[in-house]
Coordinates of C-alpha atoms and ligand atoms in Angstrom, one line a residue:
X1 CA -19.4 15.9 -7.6
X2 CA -17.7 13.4 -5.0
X3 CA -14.4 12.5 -4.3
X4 CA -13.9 8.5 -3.7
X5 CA -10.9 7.5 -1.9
X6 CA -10.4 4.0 -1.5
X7 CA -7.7 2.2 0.1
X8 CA -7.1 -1.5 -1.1
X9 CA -4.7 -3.9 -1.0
X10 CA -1.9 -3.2 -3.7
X11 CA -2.5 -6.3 -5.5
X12 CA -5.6 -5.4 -6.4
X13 CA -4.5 -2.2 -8.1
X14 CA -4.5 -3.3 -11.7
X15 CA -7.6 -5.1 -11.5
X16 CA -9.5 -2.2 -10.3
X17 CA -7.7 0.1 -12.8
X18 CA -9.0 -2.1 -15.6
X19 CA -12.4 -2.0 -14.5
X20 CA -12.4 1.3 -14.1
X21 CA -10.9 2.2 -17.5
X22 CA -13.8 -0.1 -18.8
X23 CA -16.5 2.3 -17.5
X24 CA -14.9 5.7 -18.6
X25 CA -13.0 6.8 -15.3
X26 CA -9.7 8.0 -16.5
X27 CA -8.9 10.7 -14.0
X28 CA -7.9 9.6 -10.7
X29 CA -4.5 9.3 -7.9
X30 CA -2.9 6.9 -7.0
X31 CA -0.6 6.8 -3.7
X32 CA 1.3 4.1 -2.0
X33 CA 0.5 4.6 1.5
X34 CA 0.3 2.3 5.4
X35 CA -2.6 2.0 7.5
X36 CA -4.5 0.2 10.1
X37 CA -7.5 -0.2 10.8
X38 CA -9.7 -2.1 13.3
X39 CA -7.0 -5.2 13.8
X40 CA -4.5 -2.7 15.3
X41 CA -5.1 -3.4 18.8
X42 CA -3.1 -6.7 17.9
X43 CA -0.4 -6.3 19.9
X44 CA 3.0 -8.0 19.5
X45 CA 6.5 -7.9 20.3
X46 CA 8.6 -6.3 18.0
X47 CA 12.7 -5.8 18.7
X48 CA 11.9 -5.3 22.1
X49 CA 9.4 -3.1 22.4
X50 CA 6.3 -4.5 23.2
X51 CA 2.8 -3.2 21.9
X52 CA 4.2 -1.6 18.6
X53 CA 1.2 -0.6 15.6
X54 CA 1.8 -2.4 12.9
X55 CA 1.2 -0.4 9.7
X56 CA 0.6 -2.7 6.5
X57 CA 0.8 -1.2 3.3
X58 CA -1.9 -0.2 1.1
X59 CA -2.5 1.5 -2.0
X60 CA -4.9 4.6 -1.8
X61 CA -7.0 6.0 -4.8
X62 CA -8.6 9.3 -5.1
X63 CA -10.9 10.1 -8.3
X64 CA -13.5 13.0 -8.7
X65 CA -16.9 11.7 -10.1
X66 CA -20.1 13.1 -10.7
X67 CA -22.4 12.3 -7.8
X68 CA -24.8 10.1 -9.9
X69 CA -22.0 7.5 -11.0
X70 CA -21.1 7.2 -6.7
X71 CA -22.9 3.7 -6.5
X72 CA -21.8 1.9 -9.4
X73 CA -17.7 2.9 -8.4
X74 CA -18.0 1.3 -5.2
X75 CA -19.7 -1.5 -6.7
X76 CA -16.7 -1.9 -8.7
X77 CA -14.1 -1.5 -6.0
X78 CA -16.4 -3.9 -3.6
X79 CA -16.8 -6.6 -6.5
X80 CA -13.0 -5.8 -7.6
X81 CA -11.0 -5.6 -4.1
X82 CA -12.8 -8.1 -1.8
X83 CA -11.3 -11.1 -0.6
X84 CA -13.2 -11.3 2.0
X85 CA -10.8 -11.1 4.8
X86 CA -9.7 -8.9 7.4
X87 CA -7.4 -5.7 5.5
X88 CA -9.3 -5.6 2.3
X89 CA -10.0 -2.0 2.7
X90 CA -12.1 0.8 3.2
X91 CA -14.0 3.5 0.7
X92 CA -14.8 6.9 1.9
X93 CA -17.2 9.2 -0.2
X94 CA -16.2 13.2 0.0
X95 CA -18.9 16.3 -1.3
X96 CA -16.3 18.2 -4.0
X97 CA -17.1 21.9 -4.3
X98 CA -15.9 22.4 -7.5
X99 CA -13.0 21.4 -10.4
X100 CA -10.9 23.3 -13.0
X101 CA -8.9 21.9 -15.1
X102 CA -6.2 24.4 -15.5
X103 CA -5.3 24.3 -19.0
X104 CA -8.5 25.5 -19.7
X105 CA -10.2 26.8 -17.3
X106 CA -13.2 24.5 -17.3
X107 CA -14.7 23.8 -14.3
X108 CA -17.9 21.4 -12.5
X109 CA -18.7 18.4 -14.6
X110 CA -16.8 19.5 -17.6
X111 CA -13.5 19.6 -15.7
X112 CA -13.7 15.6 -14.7
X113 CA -14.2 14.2 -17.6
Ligands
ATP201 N1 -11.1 4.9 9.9 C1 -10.1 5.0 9.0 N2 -9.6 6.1 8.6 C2 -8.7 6.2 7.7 N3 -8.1 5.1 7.1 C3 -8.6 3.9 7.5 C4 -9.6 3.8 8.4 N4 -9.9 2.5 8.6 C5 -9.0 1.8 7.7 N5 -8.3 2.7 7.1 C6 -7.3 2.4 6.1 O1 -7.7 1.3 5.3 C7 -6.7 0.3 5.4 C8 -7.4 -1.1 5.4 O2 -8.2 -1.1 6.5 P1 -8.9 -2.5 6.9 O3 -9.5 -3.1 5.7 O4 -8.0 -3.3 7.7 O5 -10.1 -1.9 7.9 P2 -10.8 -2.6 9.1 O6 -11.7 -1.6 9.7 O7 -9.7 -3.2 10.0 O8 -11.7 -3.7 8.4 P3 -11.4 -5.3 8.5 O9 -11.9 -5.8 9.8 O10 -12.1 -5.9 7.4 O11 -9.9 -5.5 8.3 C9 -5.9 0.6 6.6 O12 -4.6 0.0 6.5 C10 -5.9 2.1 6.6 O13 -4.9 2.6 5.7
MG202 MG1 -8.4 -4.5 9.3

């Protein structure tokens, strides 16, 4: 199993969560979060203070997948999220030791689905 945790621009949420839905991944987070990334070495003046970061905000999305399904999901977030410019976002891919769903004690591949 791998954890995928992508960080997109929030508008291009419910896109992705349709595509997504359309290919059987139901479990997953979802966090409103802010980040930079490579840009931050902008630097502007903000109130005064000079050479503030400027955090944007993103939305970040976790989901547990079984290892072989790894290149088709970030197909779909590339194919879903880009816009080709700067601040589309990032995926990161994560080894998962194991899952349980608690209710029934499940756990591995059976736990994700
Ligand atoms: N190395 C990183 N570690 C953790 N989070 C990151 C990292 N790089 C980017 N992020 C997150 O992803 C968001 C979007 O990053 P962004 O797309 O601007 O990356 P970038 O490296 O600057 O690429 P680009 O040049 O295309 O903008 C950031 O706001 C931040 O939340
Ligand atoms: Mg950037």
């Amino acid at each position: 199993m791998k954890k995928i945790e992508t960080i997109i621009r929030p508008e291009q949420f419910p896109r992705l969560r349709k595509k997504l839905e359309e290919v059987d991944i139901n479990g997953l987070t979802v966090s409103e979060v802010a980040g930079c990334g490579q840009q931050r070495g902008k630097q502007a003046l903000f109130r005064g203070t000079a050479y503030e970061i400027k955090l944007l905000p993103k939305v970040k999305v976790e989901m547990v997948i079984e290892s072989e399904n790894v290149d088709e999901i970030i197909q779909i977030i590339e194919s879903t999220c880009s816009t080709n410019t700067v601040g589309d976002g990032k995926i990161f891919v994560l080894p998962i030791e194991n899952a349980i769903r608690i209710r029934t004690g499940e756990s591995g591949k059976e736990a994700i689905v």
